[in-house]
C-alpha positions as a LaTeX table, in Angstrom:
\begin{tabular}{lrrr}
\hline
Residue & $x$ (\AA) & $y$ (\AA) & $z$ (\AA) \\
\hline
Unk1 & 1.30 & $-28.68$ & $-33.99$ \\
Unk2 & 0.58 & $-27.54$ & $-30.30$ \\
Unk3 & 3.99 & $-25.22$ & $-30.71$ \\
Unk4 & 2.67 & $-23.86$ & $-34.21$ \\
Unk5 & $-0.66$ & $-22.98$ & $-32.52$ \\
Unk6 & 1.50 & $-21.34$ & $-29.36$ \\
Unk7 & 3.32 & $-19.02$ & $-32.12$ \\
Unk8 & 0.45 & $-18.29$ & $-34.41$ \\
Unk9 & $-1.13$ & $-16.78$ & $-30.94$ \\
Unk10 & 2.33 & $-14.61$ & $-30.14$ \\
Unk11 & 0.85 & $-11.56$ & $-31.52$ \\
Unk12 & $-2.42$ & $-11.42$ & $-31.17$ \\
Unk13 & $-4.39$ & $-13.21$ & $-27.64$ \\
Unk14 & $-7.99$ & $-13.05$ & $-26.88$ \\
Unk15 & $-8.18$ & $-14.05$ & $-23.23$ \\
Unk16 & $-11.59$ & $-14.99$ & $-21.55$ \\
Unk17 & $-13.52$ & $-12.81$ & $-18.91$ \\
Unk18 & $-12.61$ & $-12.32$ & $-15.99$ \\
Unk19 & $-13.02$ & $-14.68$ & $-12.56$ \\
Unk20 & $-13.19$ & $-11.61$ & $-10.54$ \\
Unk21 & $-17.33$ & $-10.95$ & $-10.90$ \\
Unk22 & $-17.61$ & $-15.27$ & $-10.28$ \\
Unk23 & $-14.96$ & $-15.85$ & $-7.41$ \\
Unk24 & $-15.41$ & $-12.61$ & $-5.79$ \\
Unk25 & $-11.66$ & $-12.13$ & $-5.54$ \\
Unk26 & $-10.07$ & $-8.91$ & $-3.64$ \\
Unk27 & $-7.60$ & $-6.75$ & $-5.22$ \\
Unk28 & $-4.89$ & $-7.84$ & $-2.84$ \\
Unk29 & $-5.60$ & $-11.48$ & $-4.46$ \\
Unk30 & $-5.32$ & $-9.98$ & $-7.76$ \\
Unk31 & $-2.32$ & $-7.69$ & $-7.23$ \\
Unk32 & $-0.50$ & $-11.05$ & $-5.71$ \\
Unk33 & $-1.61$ & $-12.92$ & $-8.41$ \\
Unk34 & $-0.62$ & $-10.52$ & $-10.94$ \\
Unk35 & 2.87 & $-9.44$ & $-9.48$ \\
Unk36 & 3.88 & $-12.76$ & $-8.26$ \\
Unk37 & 3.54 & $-14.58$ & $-11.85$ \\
Unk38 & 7.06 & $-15.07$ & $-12.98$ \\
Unk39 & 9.75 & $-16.76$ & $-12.87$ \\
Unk40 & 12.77 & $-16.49$ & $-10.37$ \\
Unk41 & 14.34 & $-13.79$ & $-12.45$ \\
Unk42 & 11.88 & $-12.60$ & $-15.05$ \\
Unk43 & 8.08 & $-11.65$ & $-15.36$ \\
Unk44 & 6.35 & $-10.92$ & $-18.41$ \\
Unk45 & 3.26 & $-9.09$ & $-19.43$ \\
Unk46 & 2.05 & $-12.18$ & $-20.62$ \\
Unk47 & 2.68 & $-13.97$ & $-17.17$ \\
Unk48 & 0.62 & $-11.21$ & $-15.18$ \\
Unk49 & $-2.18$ & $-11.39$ & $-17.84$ \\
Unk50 & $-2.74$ & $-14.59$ & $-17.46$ \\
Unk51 & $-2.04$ & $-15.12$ & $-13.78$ \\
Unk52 & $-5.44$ & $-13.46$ & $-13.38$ \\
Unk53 & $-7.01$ & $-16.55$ & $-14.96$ \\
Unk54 & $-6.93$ & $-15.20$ & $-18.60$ \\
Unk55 & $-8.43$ & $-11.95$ & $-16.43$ \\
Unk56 & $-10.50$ & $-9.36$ & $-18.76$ \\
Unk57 & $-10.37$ & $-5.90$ & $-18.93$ \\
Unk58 & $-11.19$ & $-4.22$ & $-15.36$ \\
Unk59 & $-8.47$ & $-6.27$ & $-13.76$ \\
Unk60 & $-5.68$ & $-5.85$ & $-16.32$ \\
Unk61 & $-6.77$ & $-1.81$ & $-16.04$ \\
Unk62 & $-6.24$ & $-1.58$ & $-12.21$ \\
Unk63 & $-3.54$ & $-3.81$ & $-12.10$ \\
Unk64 & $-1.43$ & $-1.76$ & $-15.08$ \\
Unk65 & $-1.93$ & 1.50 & $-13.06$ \\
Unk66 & $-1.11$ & 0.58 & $-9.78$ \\
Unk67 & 2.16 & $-0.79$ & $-11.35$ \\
Unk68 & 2.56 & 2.56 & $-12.74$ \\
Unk69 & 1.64 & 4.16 & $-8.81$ \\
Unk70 & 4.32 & 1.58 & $-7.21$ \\
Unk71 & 8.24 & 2.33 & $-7.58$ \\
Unk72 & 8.39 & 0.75 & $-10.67$ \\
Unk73 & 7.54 & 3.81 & $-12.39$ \\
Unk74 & 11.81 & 4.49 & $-11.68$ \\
Unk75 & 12.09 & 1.79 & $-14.33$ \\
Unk76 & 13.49 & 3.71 & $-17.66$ \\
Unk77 & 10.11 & 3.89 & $-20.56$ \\
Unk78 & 7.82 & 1.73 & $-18.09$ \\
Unk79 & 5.13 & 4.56 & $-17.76$ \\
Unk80 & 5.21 & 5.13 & $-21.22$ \\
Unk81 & 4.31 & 0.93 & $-22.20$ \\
Unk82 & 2.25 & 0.89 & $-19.19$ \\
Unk83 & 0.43 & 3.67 & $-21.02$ \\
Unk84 & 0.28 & 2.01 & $-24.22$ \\
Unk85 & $-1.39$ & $-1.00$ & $-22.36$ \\
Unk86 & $-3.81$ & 1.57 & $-20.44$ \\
Unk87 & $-5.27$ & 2.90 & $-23.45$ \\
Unk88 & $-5.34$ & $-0.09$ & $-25.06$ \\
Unk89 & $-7.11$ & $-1.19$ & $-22.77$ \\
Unk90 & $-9.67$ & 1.67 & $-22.35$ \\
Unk91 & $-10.26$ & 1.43 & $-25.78$ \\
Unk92 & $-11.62$ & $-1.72$ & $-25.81$ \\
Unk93 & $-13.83$ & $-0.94$ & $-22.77$ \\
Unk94 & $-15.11$ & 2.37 & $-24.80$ \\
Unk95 & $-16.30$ & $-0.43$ & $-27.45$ \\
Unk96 & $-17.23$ & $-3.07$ & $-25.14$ \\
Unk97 & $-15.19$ & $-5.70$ & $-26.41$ \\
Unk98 & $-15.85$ & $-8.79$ & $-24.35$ \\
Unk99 & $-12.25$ & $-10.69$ & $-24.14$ \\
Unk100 & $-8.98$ & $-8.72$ & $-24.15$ \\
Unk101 & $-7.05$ & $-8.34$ & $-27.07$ \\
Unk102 & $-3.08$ & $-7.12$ & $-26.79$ \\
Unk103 & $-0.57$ & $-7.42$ & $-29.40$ \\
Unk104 & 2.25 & $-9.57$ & $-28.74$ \\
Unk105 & 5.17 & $-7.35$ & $-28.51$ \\
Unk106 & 3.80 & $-5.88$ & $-25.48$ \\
Unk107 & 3.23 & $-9.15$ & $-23.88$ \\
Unk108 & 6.39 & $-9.67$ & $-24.41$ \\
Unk109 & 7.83 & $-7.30$ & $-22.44$ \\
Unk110 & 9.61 & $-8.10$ & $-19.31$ \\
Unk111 & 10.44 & $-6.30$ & $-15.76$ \\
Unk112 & 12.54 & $-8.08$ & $-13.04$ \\
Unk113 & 10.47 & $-10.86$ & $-10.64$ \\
Unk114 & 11.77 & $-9.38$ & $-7.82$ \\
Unk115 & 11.26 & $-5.53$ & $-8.11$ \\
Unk116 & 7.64 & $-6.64$ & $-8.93$ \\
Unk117 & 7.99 & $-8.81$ & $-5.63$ \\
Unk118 & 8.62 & $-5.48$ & $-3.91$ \\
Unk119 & 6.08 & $-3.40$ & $-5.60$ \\
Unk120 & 3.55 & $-5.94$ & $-4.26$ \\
Unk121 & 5.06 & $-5.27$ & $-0.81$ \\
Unk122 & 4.24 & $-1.72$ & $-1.42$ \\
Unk123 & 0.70 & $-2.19$ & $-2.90$ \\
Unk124 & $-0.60$ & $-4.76$ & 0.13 \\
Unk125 & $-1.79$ & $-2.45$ & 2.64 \\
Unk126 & $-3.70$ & $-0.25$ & 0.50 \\
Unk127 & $-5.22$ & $-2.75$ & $-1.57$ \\
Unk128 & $-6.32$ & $-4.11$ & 1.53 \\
Unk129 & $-7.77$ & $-1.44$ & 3.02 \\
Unk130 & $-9.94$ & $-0.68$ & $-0.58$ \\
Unk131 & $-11.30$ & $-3.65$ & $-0.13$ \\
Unk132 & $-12.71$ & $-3.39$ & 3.06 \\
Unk133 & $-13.92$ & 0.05 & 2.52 \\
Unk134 & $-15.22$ & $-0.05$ & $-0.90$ \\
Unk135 & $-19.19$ & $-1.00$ & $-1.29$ \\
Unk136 & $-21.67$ & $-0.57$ & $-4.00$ \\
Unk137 & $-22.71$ & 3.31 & $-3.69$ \\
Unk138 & $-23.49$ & 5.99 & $-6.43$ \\
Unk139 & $-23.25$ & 3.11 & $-9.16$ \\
Unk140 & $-24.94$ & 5.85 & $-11.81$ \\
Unk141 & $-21.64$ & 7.03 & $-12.00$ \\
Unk142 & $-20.24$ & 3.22 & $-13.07$ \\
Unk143 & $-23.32$ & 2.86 & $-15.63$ \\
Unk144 & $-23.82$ & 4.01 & $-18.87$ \\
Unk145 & $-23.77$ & 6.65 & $-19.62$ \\
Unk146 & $-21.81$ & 8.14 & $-17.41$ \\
Unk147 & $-19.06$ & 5.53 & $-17.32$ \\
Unk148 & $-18.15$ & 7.19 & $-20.65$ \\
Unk149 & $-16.47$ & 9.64 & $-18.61$ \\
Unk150 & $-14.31$ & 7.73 & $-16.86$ \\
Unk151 & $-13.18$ & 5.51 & $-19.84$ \\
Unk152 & $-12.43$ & 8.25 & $-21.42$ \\
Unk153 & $-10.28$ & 9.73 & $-18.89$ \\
Unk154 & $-8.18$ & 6.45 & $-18.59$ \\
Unk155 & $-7.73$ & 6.39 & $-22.08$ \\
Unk156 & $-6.99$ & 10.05 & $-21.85$ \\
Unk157 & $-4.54$ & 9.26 & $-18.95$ \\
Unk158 & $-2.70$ & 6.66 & $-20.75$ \\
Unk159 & $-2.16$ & 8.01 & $-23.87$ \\
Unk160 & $-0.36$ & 11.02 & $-22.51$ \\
Unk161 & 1.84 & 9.01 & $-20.06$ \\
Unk162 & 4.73 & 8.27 & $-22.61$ \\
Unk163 & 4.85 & 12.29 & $-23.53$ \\
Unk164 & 5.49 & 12.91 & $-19.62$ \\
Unk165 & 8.44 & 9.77 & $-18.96$ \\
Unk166 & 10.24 & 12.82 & $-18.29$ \\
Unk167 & 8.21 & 14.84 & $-16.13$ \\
Unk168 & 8.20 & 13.76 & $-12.08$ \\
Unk169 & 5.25 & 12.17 & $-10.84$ \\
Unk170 & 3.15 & 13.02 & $-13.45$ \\
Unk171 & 2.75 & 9.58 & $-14.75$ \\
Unk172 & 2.17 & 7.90 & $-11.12$ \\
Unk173 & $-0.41$ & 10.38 & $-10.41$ \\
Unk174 & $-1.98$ & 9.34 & $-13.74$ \\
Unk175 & $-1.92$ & 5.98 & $-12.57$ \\
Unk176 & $-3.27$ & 6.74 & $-9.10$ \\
Unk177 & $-6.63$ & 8.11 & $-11.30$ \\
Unk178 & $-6.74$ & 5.22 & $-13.53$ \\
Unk179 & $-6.24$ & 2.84 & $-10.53$ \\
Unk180 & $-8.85$ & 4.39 & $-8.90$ \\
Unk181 & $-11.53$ & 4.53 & $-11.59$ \\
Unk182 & $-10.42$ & 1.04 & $-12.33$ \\
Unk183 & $-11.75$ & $-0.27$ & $-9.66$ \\
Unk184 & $-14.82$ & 1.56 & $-8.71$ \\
Unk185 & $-15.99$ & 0.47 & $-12.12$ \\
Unk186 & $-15.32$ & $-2.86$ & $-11.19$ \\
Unk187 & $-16.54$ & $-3.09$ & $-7.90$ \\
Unk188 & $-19.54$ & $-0.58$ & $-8.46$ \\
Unk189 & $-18.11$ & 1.94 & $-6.14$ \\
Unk190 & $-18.70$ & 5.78 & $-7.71$ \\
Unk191 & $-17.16$ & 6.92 & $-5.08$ \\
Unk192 & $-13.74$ & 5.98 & $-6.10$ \\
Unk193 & $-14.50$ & 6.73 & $-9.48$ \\
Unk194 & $-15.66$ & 10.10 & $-8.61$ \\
Unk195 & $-11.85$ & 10.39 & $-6.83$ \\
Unk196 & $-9.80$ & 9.32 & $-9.84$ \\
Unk197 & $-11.74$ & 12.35 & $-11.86$ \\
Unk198 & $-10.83$ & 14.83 & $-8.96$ \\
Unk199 & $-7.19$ & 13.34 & $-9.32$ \\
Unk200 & $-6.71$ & 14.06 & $-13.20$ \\
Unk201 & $-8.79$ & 17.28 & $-12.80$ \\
Unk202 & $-6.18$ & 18.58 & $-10.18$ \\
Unk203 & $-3.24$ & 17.66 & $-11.99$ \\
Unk204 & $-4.87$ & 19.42 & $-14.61$ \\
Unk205 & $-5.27$ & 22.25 & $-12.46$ \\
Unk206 & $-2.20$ & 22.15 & $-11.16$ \\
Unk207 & $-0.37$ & 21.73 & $-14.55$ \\
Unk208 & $-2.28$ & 24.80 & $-15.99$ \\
Unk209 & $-1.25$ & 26.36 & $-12.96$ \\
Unk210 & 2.16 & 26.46 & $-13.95$ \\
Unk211 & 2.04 & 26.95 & $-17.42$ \\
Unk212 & 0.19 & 30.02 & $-17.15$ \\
\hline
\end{tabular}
């Protein structure tokens, strides 16, 4: 019976809310938690999900788009289901769903345990440098309404990310917005918020730029 339940969950999971707000973890616990979850030779979606302690949707956010930052991004169609998970993600922020909901064939998905290992490597010095700079400051820009704008950008950001697999950088800058708007909504830092907008809007720019 226990197996029939496991399947039965396979494609859809509701996870519960996050520990971050109770146990006042940093984002270098989270990214460890998060990129260390696997086996010796595998990790899953599912693994990193609920390595964060069945983590809700801030966490998953910020730790999706700094995989997307880190060299993993080299990893053939990664961007583009990191994406999928992004806006997913952001949707369900947008209509303040409580517990995360992702279908099971992207929890299913798998990178290698110890090119995640590395991207940790990678991530540890800036995550811990955000967390000893960030503090609660211009928090109107993390409230409603105005948060609006910023899930709207992620979603924004990760919806176009599988259109631009092809394109260099684009997709790690992306996730370098997302990443950053990820966690100034979760920590109540505008500031960094305020950054990830100024990201996307040069890229924009710069994109436009080009074009024209």
């Amino acid at each position: 019976m226990q197996q029939d339940s496991l399947m039965a969950q396979d494609d859809i999971l509701a996870f519960q809310p996050s520990s971050y707000e109770q146990d006042n973890t940093s984002v270098e616990a989270l990214l460890k938690k998060a990129f260390h979850s696997g086996g010796d030779d595998k990790t899953s979606i599912r693994d990193m999900v609920e390595a964060l302690g069945y983590a809700s949707l801030l966490p998953t956010l910020m730790v999706v788009a700094m995989a997307v930052v880190s060299p993993l991004s080299g990893i053939p169609l990664f961007s583009s289901i990191c994406g999928v998970l992004i806006a997913l993600t952001s949707v369900e922020l947008l209509i303040r769903r409580k517990h995360l909901w992702l279908p099971g064939f992207l929890m299913r998905r798998q990178v290698s345990s110890r090119k995640l290992a590395n991207a940790y490597r990678w991530a540890e010095g800036p995550a811990r440098w955000l967390d000893r700079v960030s503090r609660p400051r211009l928090q109107f820009l993390v409230r409603r309404p105005l948060v609006w704008i910023a899930q709207i950008a992620c979603l924004l950001a990760g919806a176009v990310m599988p259109f631009l697999e092809l394109v260099p950088f684009t997709s790690s800058i992306l996730g370098l917005a997302v990443f950053l708007m990820g966690f100034g909504m979760l920590v109540r830092d505008g500031l960094f918020a305020l950054l990830g907008l100024l990201v996307i809007a040069a890229l924009v720019g710069a994109v436009t730029l080009v074009v024209v």
